[in-house]
Every structure is written in structure tokens, then in C-alpha cells.
PDB file of C-alpha atoms in Angstrom:
ATOM      1  CA  MET A   2      -0.030   0.046  -0.048  1.00 77.00           C
ATOM      2  CA  SER A   3       1.350   3.387  -0.987  1.00 87.00           C
ATOM      3  CA  GLU A   4       1.744   6.192   1.693  1.00 89.00           C
ATOM      4  CA  GLN A   5      -0.916   8.104  -0.249  1.00 91.00           C
ATOM      5  CA  ASP A   6      -3.419   5.526  -0.060  1.00 91.00           C
ATOM      6  CA  TYR A   7      -2.669   5.009   3.727  1.00 90.00           C
ATOM      7  CA  VAL A   8      -3.120   8.733   4.310  1.00 92.00           C
ATOM      8  CA  PHE A   9      -6.375   8.801   2.464  1.00 93.00           C
ATOM      9  CA  CYS A  10      -7.651   5.766   4.335  1.00 92.00           C
ATOM     10  CA  ALA A  11      -6.693   7.559   7.665  1.00 91.00           C
ATOM     11  CA  LYS A  12      -8.291  10.649   6.898  1.00 92.00           C
ATOM     12  CA  LEU A  13     -11.532   9.296   5.380  1.00 91.00           C
ATOM     13  CA  LEU A  14     -11.815   7.178   8.772  1.00 91.00           C
ATOM     14  CA  PHE A  15     -11.296  10.180  10.763  1.00 90.00           C
ATOM     15  CA  ASP A  16     -13.687  12.348   8.655  1.00 89.00           C
ATOM     16  CA  ARG A  17     -16.385   9.888   8.950  1.00 84.00           C
ATOM     17  CA  ALA A  18     -16.050   8.489  12.450  1.00 83.00           C
ATOM     18  CA  ALA A  19     -13.402  10.526  14.279  1.00 83.00           C
ATOM     19  CA  ILE A  20     -11.397   7.163  14.681  1.00 86.00           C
ATOM     20  CA  VAL A  21      -7.574   7.818  14.820  1.00 86.00           C
ATOM     21  CA  LEU A  22      -5.599   5.273  12.585  1.00 87.00           C
ATOM     22  CA  GLU A  23      -2.080   5.693  13.854  1.00 85.00           C
ATOM     23  CA  PRO A  24       1.014   5.229  11.471  1.00 85.00           C
ATOM     24  CA  GLY A  25       2.104   1.752  10.811  1.00 85.00           C
ATOM     25  CA  LYS A  26      -1.232  -0.050  10.969  1.00 85.00           C
ATOM     26  CA  GLU A  27      -0.987  -1.091   7.118  1.00 88.00           C
ATOM     27  CA  TYR A  28      -1.666  -4.689   8.509  1.00 88.00           C
ATOM     28  CA  LEU A  29      -4.980  -3.479  10.062  1.00 87.00           C
ATOM     29  CA  LEU A  30      -6.220  -1.993   6.905  1.00 89.00           C
ATOM     30  CA  GLN A  31      -5.004  -5.163   4.986  1.00 89.00           C
ATOM     31  CA  SER A  32      -7.052  -7.371   7.205  1.00 89.00           C
ATOM     32  CA  ARG A  33     -10.393  -5.509   7.683  1.00 87.00           C
ATOM     33  CA  LEU A  34     -10.680  -4.367   4.038  1.00 91.00           C
ATOM     34  CA  THR A  35      -9.346  -7.554   1.991  1.00 91.00           C
ATOM     35  CA  PRO A  36     -12.941  -8.998   2.695  1.00 89.00           C
ATOM     36  CA  VAL A  37     -14.807  -5.773   1.317  1.00 89.00           C
ATOM     37  CA  ALA A  38     -12.532  -5.621  -1.802  1.00 91.00           C
ATOM     38  CA  LYS A  39     -13.700  -9.570  -2.436  1.00 90.00           C
ATOM     39  CA  ARG A  40     -17.142  -8.763  -1.979  1.00 88.00           C
ATOM     40  CA  HIS A  41     -16.937  -6.066  -4.794  1.00 90.00           C
ATOM     41  CA  GLY A  42     -14.787  -8.466  -6.919  1.00 92.00           C
ATOM     42  CA  LEU A  43     -11.707  -6.498  -6.811  1.00 89.00           C
ATOM     43  CA  ALA A  44      -8.204  -7.811  -7.017  1.00 87.00           C
ATOM     44  CA  SER A  45      -6.519  -5.712  -4.578  1.00 90.00           C
ATOM     45  CA  LEU A  46      -6.635  -2.968  -1.772  1.00 90.00           C
ATOM     46  CA  GLU A  47      -5.411  -0.402  -4.301  1.00 91.00           C
ATOM     47  CA  GLU A  48      -8.278  -1.116  -6.581  1.00 91.00           C
ATOM     48  CA  LEU A  49     -10.618  -0.745  -3.525  1.00 92.00           C
ATOM     49  CA  ILE A  50      -9.001   2.619  -2.461  1.00 91.00           C
ATOM     50  CA  ALA A  51      -9.286   3.877  -5.950  1.00 92.00           C
ATOM     51  CA  LYS A  52     -13.041   3.304  -6.049  1.00 90.00           C
ATOM     52  CA  LEU A  53     -13.203   4.923  -2.394  1.00 91.00           C
ATOM     53  CA  ARG A  54     -11.703   8.008  -4.109  1.00 90.00           C
ATOM     54  CA  GLN A  55     -14.303   8.444  -6.839  1.00 88.00           C
ATOM     55  CA  PRO A  56     -17.155  10.814  -6.567  1.00 84.00           C
ATOM     56  CA  GLY A  57     -20.443   8.776  -5.346  1.00 79.00           C
ATOM     57  CA  ALA A  58     -18.827   6.304  -3.329  1.00 78.00           C
ATOM     58  CA  SER A  59     -20.896   6.764  -0.316  1.00 76.00           C
ATOM     59  CA  GLY A  60     -22.229   3.120  -0.100  1.00 84.00           C
ATOM     60  CA  LEU A  61     -18.639   1.999  -0.439  1.00 87.00           C
ATOM     61  CA  THR A  62     -17.388   4.396   2.249  1.00 89.00           C
ATOM     62  CA  THR A  63     -20.091   3.072   4.635  1.00 86.00           C
ATOM     63  CA  GLU A  64     -18.785  -0.460   4.185  1.00 86.00           C
ATOM     64  CA  PHE A  65     -15.175   0.755   4.578  1.00 89.00           C
ATOM     65  CA  VAL A  66     -16.061   2.622   7.916  1.00 87.00           C
ATOM     66  CA  GLU A  67     -17.948  -0.455   9.122  1.00 83.00           C
ATOM     67  CA  ALA A  68     -14.979  -2.703   8.407  1.00 86.00           C
ATOM     68  CA  MET A  69     -12.762  -0.562  10.379  1.00 85.00           C
ATOM     69  CA  VAL A  70     -15.010  -0.209  13.460  1.00 80.00           C
ATOM     70  CA  THR A  71     -13.542  -2.567  16.165  1.00 69.00           C
ATOM     71  CA  THR A  72     -16.261  -4.655  17.529  1.00 70.00           C
ATOM     72  CA  GLU A  73     -14.766  -6.658  20.240  1.00 73.00           C
ATOM     73  CA  SER A  74     -17.424  -7.465  22.812  1.00 87.00           C
ATOM     74  CA  SER A  75     -18.594 -10.160  25.281  1.00 92.00           C
ATOM     75  CA  PHE A  76     -21.387 -10.830  27.888  1.00 95.00           C
ATOM     76  CA  PHE A  77     -20.468  -9.296  31.447  1.00 96.00           C
ATOM     77  CA  ARG A  78     -17.193  -7.919  29.919  1.00 94.00           C
ATOM     78  CA  ASP A  79     -14.895  -7.107  32.711  1.00 93.00           C
ATOM     79  CA  ILE A  80     -17.541  -8.059  35.308  1.00 95.00           C
ATOM     80  CA  HIS A  81     -17.075  -5.286  37.701  1.00 96.00           C
ATOM     81  CA  PRO A  82     -19.093  -2.736  35.946  1.00 96.00           C
ATOM     82  CA  PHE A  83     -22.129  -5.125  35.821  1.00 97.00           C
ATOM     83  CA  GLU A  84     -21.640  -6.437  39.511  1.00 97.00           C
ATOM     84  CA  THR A  85     -21.522  -2.756  40.659  1.00 98.00           C
ATOM     85  CA  LEU A  86     -24.780  -2.047  38.527  1.00 98.00           C
ATOM     86  CA  ARG A  87     -26.487  -4.731  39.968  1.00 98.00           C
ATOM     87  CA  ARG A  88     -25.343  -4.447  43.872  1.00 97.00           C
ATOM     88  CA  SER A  89     -25.317  -0.553  43.967  1.00 97.00           C
ATOM     89  CA  VAL A  90     -26.196   1.650  41.128  1.00 98.00           C
ATOM     90  CA  LEU A  91     -29.453   0.349  39.950  1.00 98.00           C
ATOM     91  CA  PRO A  92     -30.836   0.098  43.475  1.00 98.00           C
ATOM     92  CA  GLN A  93     -29.784   3.639  44.225  1.00 97.00           C
ATOM     93  CA  LEU A  94     -31.230   4.946  41.044  1.00 98.00           C
ATOM     94  CA  MET A  95     -34.459   3.089  41.820  1.00 98.00           C
ATOM     95  CA  GLU A  96     -34.707   4.716  45.112  1.00 97.00           C
ATOM     96  CA  ALA A  97     -33.970   7.885  43.676  1.00 97.00           C
ATOM     97  CA  ARG A  98     -36.703   7.463  40.807  1.00 97.00           C
ATOM     98  CA  ALA A  99     -39.251   5.757  43.195  1.00 97.00           C
ATOM     99  CA  THR A 100     -41.885   8.523  42.387  1.00 97.00           C
ATOM    100  CA  SER A 101     -41.391   8.673  38.590  1.00 97.00           C
ATOM    101  CA  LYS A 102     -40.861   5.064  38.186  1.00 97.00           C
ATOM    102  CA  GLN A 103     -38.811   5.817  35.037  1.00 98.00           C
ATOM    103  CA  LEU A 104     -35.317   4.828  33.906  1.00 98.00           C
ATOM    104  CA  ASN A 105     -33.173   5.961  30.830  1.00 98.00           C
ATOM    105  CA  ILE A 106     -30.338   3.876  30.025  1.00 98.00           C
ATOM    106  CA  TRP A 107     -28.150   4.415  27.283  1.00 98.00           C
ATOM    107  CA  CYS A 108     -25.297   1.936  25.715  1.00 97.00           C
ATOM    108  CA  ALA A 109     -23.621   4.482  23.351  1.00 95.00           C
ATOM    109  CA  ALA A 110     -21.595   1.949  21.203  1.00 91.00           C
ATOM    110  CA  SER A 111     -23.230  -1.493  21.366  1.00 92.00           C
ATOM    111  CA  SER A 112     -21.129  -3.238  19.006  1.00 90.00           C
ATOM    112  CA  SER A 113     -22.753  -6.799  18.549  1.00 92.00           C
ATOM    113  CA  GLY A 114     -25.166  -6.260  21.253  1.00 95.00           C
ATOM    114  CA  GLN A 115     -23.547  -7.960  24.411  1.00 96.00           C
ATOM    115  CA  GLU A 116     -23.342  -5.219  26.641  1.00 97.00           C
ATOM    116  CA  PRO A 117     -26.924  -3.841  26.302  1.00 97.00           C
ATOM    117  CA  TYR A 118     -28.289  -7.505  26.360  1.00 98.00           C
ATOM    118  CA  THR A 119     -26.115  -8.092  29.629  1.00 98.00           C
ATOM    119  CA  ILE A 120     -27.860  -5.041  31.378  1.00 98.00           C
ATOM    120  CA  ALA A 121     -31.334  -6.252  29.863  1.00 98.00           C
ATOM    121  CA  LEU A 122     -30.540  -9.639  31.443  1.00 98.00           C
ATOM    122  CA  ILE A 123     -29.669  -7.945  34.864  1.00 98.00           C
ATOM    123  CA  LEU A 124     -32.934  -6.027  34.862  1.00 98.00           C
ATOM    124  CA  ARG A 125     -35.004  -9.048  34.104  1.00 97.00           C
ATOM    125  CA  GLU A 126     -33.263 -11.325  36.486  1.00 96.00           C
ATOM    126  CA  HIS A 127     -32.783  -9.219  39.336  1.00 97.00           C
ATOM    127  CA  PHE A 128     -35.256  -6.452  39.433  1.00 97.00           C
ATOM    128  CA  PRO A 129     -38.644  -7.876  38.693  1.00 95.00           C
ATOM    129  CA  GLN A 130     -40.207  -4.953  40.224  1.00 95.00           C
ATOM    130  CA  LEU A 131     -39.197  -2.870  37.136  1.00 96.00           C
ATOM    131  CA  ALA A 132     -41.875  -4.644  35.291  1.00 93.00           C
ATOM    132  CA  SER A 133     -44.093  -1.872  36.340  1.00 96.00           C
ATOM    133  CA  TRP A 134     -41.677   0.887  35.422  1.00 97.00           C
ATOM    134  CA  LYS A 135     -41.106   2.792  32.162  1.00 97.00           C
ATOM    135  CA  VAL A 136     -37.429   1.584  31.533  1.00 98.00           C
ATOM    136  CA  THR A 137     -35.964   2.660  28.293  1.00 98.00           C
ATOM    137  CA  LEU A 138     -32.881   0.876  27.358  1.00 98.00           C
ATOM    138  CA  ARG A 139     -31.529   2.413  24.332  1.00 98.00           C
ATOM    139  CA  ALA A 140     -28.321   0.977  22.312  1.00 97.00           C
ATOM    140  CA  THR A 141     -26.629   2.756  19.621  1.00 97.00           C
ATOM    141  CA  ASP A 142     -23.756   2.102  16.993  1.00 93.00           C
ATOM    142  CA  ILE A 143     -22.134   3.693  14.111  1.00 89.00           C
ATOM    143  CA  SER A 144     -22.167   0.504  12.068  1.00 88.00           C
ATOM    144  CA  GLU A 145     -25.549  -0.658  10.483  1.00 89.00           C
ATOM    145  CA  ALA A 146     -24.179  -4.211  10.020  1.00 87.00           C
ATOM    146  CA  MET A 147     -23.513  -4.541  13.764  1.00 89.00           C
ATOM    147  CA  LEU A 148     -27.081  -2.954  14.593  1.00 94.00           C
ATOM    148  CA  ALA A 149     -28.675  -5.731  12.444  1.00 94.00           C
ATOM    149  CA  ARG A 150     -26.887  -8.291  14.271  1.00 93.00           C
ATOM    150  CA  CYS A 151     -27.666  -6.716  17.679  1.00 95.00           C
ATOM    151  CA  ARG A 152     -31.409  -6.802  16.439  1.00 97.00           C
ATOM    152  CA  GLU A 153     -31.152 -10.720  15.575  1.00 96.00           C
ATOM    153  CA  GLY A 154     -29.576 -11.384  18.878  1.00 96.00           C
ATOM    154  CA  CYS A 155     -27.894 -14.682  17.677  1.00 96.00           C
ATOM    155  CA  TYR A 156     -24.496 -15.659  19.074  1.00 96.00           C
ATOM    156  CA  SER A 157     -21.980 -18.359  18.495  1.00 94.00           C
ATOM    157  CA  GLN A 158     -21.195 -21.101  21.008  1.00 93.00           C
ATOM    158  CA  ILE A 159     -17.840 -19.282  21.692  1.00 91.00           C
ATOM    159  CA  GLU A 160     -19.620 -15.911  21.953  1.00 94.00           C
ATOM    160  CA  VAL A 161     -21.951 -17.197  24.706  1.00 95.00           C
ATOM    161  CA  ASN A 162     -19.043 -19.174  26.190  1.00 93.00           C
ATOM    162  CA  ARG A 163     -17.221 -15.868  27.018  1.00 90.00           C
ATOM    163  CA  GLY A 164     -18.688 -14.295  30.285  1.00 93.00           C
ATOM    164  CA  LEU A 165     -22.324 -15.702  29.992  1.00 95.00           C
ATOM    165  CA  PRO A 166     -23.305 -17.803  33.123  1.00 95.00           C
ATOM    166  CA  THR A 167     -24.697 -21.222  32.013  1.00 95.00           C
ATOM    167  CA  PRO A 168     -28.115 -20.532  34.015  1.00 96.00           C
ATOM    168  CA  LEU A 169     -28.649 -17.356  32.019  1.00 97.00           C
ATOM    169  CA  LEU A 170     -27.942 -19.272  28.886  1.00 96.00           C
ATOM    170  CA  LEU A 171     -30.518 -21.848  29.369  1.00 96.00           C
ATOM    171  CA  LYS A 172     -33.057 -19.516  30.850  1.00 97.00           C
ATOM    172  CA  TYR A 173     -33.229 -16.664  28.445  1.00 98.00           C
ATOM    173  CA  PHE A 174     -31.504 -18.263  24.939  1.00 97.00           C
ATOM    174  CA  ARG A 175     -32.969 -20.772  22.654  1.00 97.00           C
ATOM    175  CA  GLN A 176     -30.595 -22.940  20.476  1.00 94.00           C
ATOM    176  CA  GLU A 177     -30.851 -23.023  16.915  1.00 88.00           C
ATOM    177  CA  ALA A 178     -28.254 -25.445  15.342  1.00 85.00           C
ATOM    178  CA  ALA A 179     -24.921 -23.882  16.269  1.00 86.00           C
ATOM    179  CA  ARG A 180     -26.165 -20.634  17.563  1.00 94.00           C
ATOM    180  CA  TRP A 181     -27.781 -19.160  20.367  1.00 96.00           C
ATOM    181  CA  GLN A 182     -30.812 -16.711  20.097  1.00 97.00           C
ATOM    182  CA  ILE A 183     -31.738 -14.367  22.999  1.00 98.00           C
ATOM    183  CA  VAL A 184     -35.561 -14.966  23.513  1.00 98.00           C
ATOM    184  CA  GLN A 185     -37.941 -12.377  21.974  1.00 97.00           C
ATOM    185  CA  ASP A 186     -39.035 -10.464  25.137  1.00 96.00           C
ATOM    186  CA  VAL A 187     -35.500  -9.679  26.091  1.00 97.00           C
ATOM    187  CA  ARG A 188     -34.799  -8.654  22.518  1.00 97.00           C
ATOM    188  CA  ASN A 189     -37.732  -6.450  22.833  1.00 97.00           C
ATOM    189  CA  MET A 190     -36.204  -4.609  25.815  1.00 97.00           C
ATOM    190  CA  VAL A 191     -33.617  -2.921  23.647  1.00 98.00           C
ATOM    191  CA  ASP A 192     -33.909  -0.166  21.350  1.00 98.00           C
ATOM    192  CA  PHE A 193     -31.356  -0.246  18.944  1.00 97.00           C
ATOM    193  CA  GLN A 194     -30.545   2.708  16.684  1.00 96.00           C
ATOM    194  CA  PRO A 195     -27.790   4.081  14.462  1.00 94.00           C
ATOM    195  CA  PHE A 196     -25.625   6.972  16.174  1.00 94.00           C
ATOM    196  CA  ASN A 197     -22.419   8.454  15.085  1.00 92.00           C
ATOM    197  CA  LEU A 198     -20.949   9.988  18.543  1.00 94.00           C
ATOM    198  CA  ALA A 199     -18.509  12.248  16.558  1.00 89.00           C
ATOM    199  CA  LYS A 200     -21.328  14.018  14.543  1.00 90.00           C
ATOM    200  CA  PRO A 201     -23.794  16.409  15.826  1.00 92.00           C
ATOM    201  CA  TRP A 202     -26.394  14.677  18.322  1.00 95.00           C
ATOM    202  CA  PRO A 203     -30.128  14.686  18.048  1.00 93.00           C
ATOM    203  CA  ALA A 204     -32.281  15.865  20.893  1.00 93.00           C
ATOM    204  CA  MET A 205     -32.308  13.226  23.298  1.00 94.00           C
ATOM    205  CA  PRO A 206     -34.181  12.370  26.785  1.00 95.00           C
ATOM    206  CA  ALA A 207     -32.176  12.970  30.094  1.00 97.00           C
ATOM    207  CA  MET A 208     -30.143   9.754  31.037  1.00 98.00           C
ATOM    208  CA  ASP A 209     -30.048   8.045  34.238  1.00 98.00           C
ATOM    209  CA  LEU A 210     -27.226   5.839  33.232  1.00 98.00           C
ATOM    210  CA  VAL A 211     -24.679   5.890  30.112  1.00 98.00           C
ATOM    211  CA  PHE A 212     -22.413   3.207  29.095  1.00 98.00           C
ATOM    212  CA  LEU A 213     -19.399   4.412  26.773  1.00 96.00           C
ATOM    213  CA  ARG A 214     -17.082   1.857  27.387  1.00 94.00           C
ATOM    214  CA  ASN A 215     -13.941   1.171  25.208  1.00 89.00           C
ATOM    215  CA  VAL A 216     -14.768   3.525  22.532  1.00 88.00           C
ATOM    216  CA  MET A 217     -13.018   6.786  23.286  1.00 88.00           C
ATOM    217  CA  ILE A 218      -9.851   5.118  23.476  1.00 86.00           C
ATOM    218  CA  TYR A 219     -10.140   5.205  19.389  1.00 84.00           C
ATOM    219  CA  PHE A 220     -10.815   8.965  19.443  1.00 90.00           C
ATOM    220  CA  ASP A 221      -8.346  12.133  19.437  1.00 89.00           C
ATOM    221  CA  VAL A 222      -8.258  14.644  22.421  1.00 92.00           C
ATOM    222  CA  GLU A 223     -10.606  17.168  20.918  1.00 93.00           C
ATOM    223  CA  THR A 224     -13.290  14.521  20.058  1.00 92.00           C
ATOM    224  CA  LYS A 225     -13.066  12.878  23.418  1.00 94.00           C
ATOM    225  CA  LYS A 226     -13.628  16.362  24.870  1.00 96.00           C
ATOM    226  CA  GLN A 227     -16.695  17.101  22.480  1.00 96.00           C
ATOM    227  CA  ILE A 228     -18.437  13.728  23.484  1.00 96.00           C
ATOM    228  CA  LEU A 229     -18.162  14.416  27.054  1.00 97.00           C
ATOM    229  CA  ARG A 230     -19.239  17.706  26.831  1.00 96.00           C
ATOM    230  CA  ARG A 231     -22.520  16.714  25.185  1.00 96.00           C
ATOM    231  CA  LEU A 232     -22.745  13.830  27.480  1.00 97.00           C
ATOM    232  CA  SER A 233     -22.763  16.242  30.446  1.00 96.00           C
ATOM    233  CA  ARG A 234     -25.886  17.938  28.852  1.00 95.00           C
ATOM    234  CA  VAL A 235     -27.822  14.649  28.646  1.00 96.00           C
ATOM    235  CA  LEU A 236     -26.829  12.872  31.967  1.00 97.00           C
ATOM    236  CA  ARG A 237     -29.000  13.796  34.813  1.00 97.00           C
ATOM    237  CA  PRO A 238     -27.318  15.610  37.821  1.00 95.00           C
ATOM    238  CA  ASP A 239     -27.442  12.326  39.847  1.00 95.00           C
ATOM    239  CA  GLY A 240     -27.005   9.984  37.039  1.00 97.00           C
ATOM    240  CA  TYR A 241     -23.743   7.682  36.259  1.00 98.00           C
ATOM    241  CA  LEU A 242     -21.314   7.491  33.068  1.00 98.00           C
ATOM    242  CA  VAL A 243     -19.477   4.125  32.739  1.00 98.00           C
ATOM    243  CA  LEU A 244     -16.199   4.319  30.980  1.00 96.00           C
ATOM    244  CA  GLY A 245     -13.772   1.280  29.977  1.00 92.00           C
ATOM    245  CA  GLY A 246     -10.893   0.181  32.432  1.00 88.00           C
ATOM    246  CA  ALA A 247      -8.372   2.228  29.996  1.00 88.00           C
ATOM    247  CA  GLU A 248     -10.566   5.540  29.950  1.00 93.00           C
ATOM    248  CA  THR A 249     -10.855   8.495  32.244  1.00 94.00           C
ATOM    249  CA  THR A 250     -12.201  11.847  32.031  1.00 96.00           C
ATOM    250  CA  PHE A 251      -9.068  13.222  33.764  1.00 93.00           C
ATOM    251  CA  ASN A 252      -7.429  16.089  31.807  1.00 93.00           C
ATOM    252  CA  LEU A 253     -10.501  15.946  29.368  1.00 95.00           C
ATOM    253  CA  ASP A 254     -13.680  17.417  31.271  1.00 96.00           C
ATOM    254  CA  ASP A 255     -13.853  18.757  34.925  1.00 94.00           C
ATOM    255  CA  ALA A 256     -17.384  18.349  34.998  1.00 95.00           C
ATOM    256  CA  TYR A 257     -16.937  14.509  35.986  1.00 97.00           C
ATOM    257  CA  ALA A 258     -15.714  12.998  39.063  1.00 96.00           C
ATOM    258  CA  ARG A 259     -14.712   9.304  39.447  1.00 96.00           C
ATOM    259  CA  VAL A 260     -16.923   7.584  42.031  1.00 96.00           C
ATOM    260  CA  GLU A 261     -14.062   5.993  44.091  1.00 93.00           C
ATOM    261  CA  ASN A 262     -16.107   3.671  46.244  1.00 95.00           C
ATOM    262  CA  LEU A 263     -17.560   1.980  43.004  1.00 96.00           C
ATOM    263  CA  LYS A 264     -15.766  -0.548  41.120  1.00 95.00           C
ATOM    264  CA  GLY A 265     -15.975  -0.603  37.397  1.00 95.00           C
ATOM    265  CA  GLY A 266     -15.300   2.903  36.031  1.00 95.00           C
ATOM    266  CA  TYR A 267     -18.244   4.669  37.209  1.00 98.00           C
ATOM    267  CA  TYR A 268     -18.449   8.512  36.989  1.00 97.00           C
ATOM    268  CA  ARG A 269     -20.899  11.329  37.975  1.00 97.00           C
ATOM    269  CA  LEU A 270     -21.124  15.072  37.386  1.00 96.00           C
ATOM    270  CA  ALA A 271     -18.777  16.798  39.730  1.00 91.00           C
ATOM    271  CA  ASN A 272     -21.609  19.070  41.081  1.00 79.00           C
ATOM    272  CA  ALA A 273     -23.994  16.335  41.785  1.00 63.00           C
TER     273      ALA A 273
END
């Protein structure tokens, strides 16, 4: 791959998704884009990039961005955020919302769906009293292909083996050949919608809990600041923001403070 092609791809990815492709990641382009080139009957990445450069390549550009988005996920990933959610955060939020009986939860980068479905399973399994509440569980992602997977709710044996307790698998999934599908009523709990965190945000309801785990690590500093600033306007004063283990608001936005007594990367607005 020529340096010019690499620079073009890096700029295209940043312009469309604010994802930073650092120098020396030619292998990543090769592995992610080769299947795209094959789908279009192209013999090389050079041919694919040439088509991306042409006017009217918006559909192909979408495929390019979706191929480059990291989709690593698993059920109950890193366990601590979900244990804290079950033991501390949800009980506290339910006490605070006892009058309105409403909860708004947002998974802002849902990938293939394991995170929002993990939250849905926690709600269903441990908080049956929420059945009489208005609970909105919104899950968004930049990738339409991933959102289609999420809505289907089908996972391989390897995927369900990663973090999902066997009792929950047997109770809430149905086996179909070599795959497992989440039961319909749990799928209905999650509203999956497309969303680009780096572009202007539409009007949103106030959120009680926002999961934004393992996504900001791919953005540059200015984009991180922009996202956190927008989130501070969406998050309720006593709501929670959950970041990944390698992420922080430190030196990015002093509107947030880490909740030190909670494991799992929980933050609140500093003036709460």
C-alpha cells in the first residue's frame, strides 16, 4: 500500500467516524478491507481505495467505515461494571426514581449487542419490580451491520461461552443449530438505533445511566472532550457515566468526578 493510499484511508476514517488510525497500521487495513474488496470483485486494496476516491462512493465508504470499526465485545465484559450495577447503582437509582418510576439507560457503542443485552438480563433477572416501570434501554452504534446483528440477537457457542453464566444461557436463550438466540421478550427490551458519536447529536431524553465503554480510546483528544461535553448536557445530575478500564475523564472534562467507592469505572457530574 502506498503512503498516499494510507493517508487517504486514515483521513477518510477520521472524517467519517473520528477514529484515529495511527501510522504503521497497514496490516489492520489489509486484514479489515480485504474481505470488502473481495465482496466487490476487486483484485487488490489499491483497486478498492481507487473506488473509494471516486465521487458517489458513499455506499462503499459506509462499508469501509464499518469494516474498520472495532467490534470486540462479550457478555458481562470485565464483570465489575455489571456487579456494581446490580449491587449498588440500580438500587440507588430506583430509590431516587421511586416517584416517577422511570429509568433511561443508554449503551452508546453497542457493537454486537452483548453489553446492552447483559444489562437487559440484569434488569430481568434481579429487578422484577421494574416490570411496572417505564424503562428505556437504548443501544446505539455507528455500524448498521452491527445493529442488524444486535437486533437478531444470535450468538455462536464461543460468544456465549465468553462471560455468560450457564443458568442465564439456558433460561434466556434458545439454541438454533450451532447458534444461540436471545428470547424475543428480552430482545424487545432494547431499542437499537444508528448513532455517530462524533457528529452532531439529535435531541435526547435525560439519561440516568450511560455506558460508554472502550470506545473513546479510538478518538483524538478534541473528540473525547466534545463527546464528554455533550454527555454532560444529557446526563441527569445524579446519573452515572461508565467508562472502560483504560479510559478517564481526567484532563479532558472537569465536569465529571470518578466515584471512587464503586468498582468498574463509574463517574458522576462533579456538582451532583
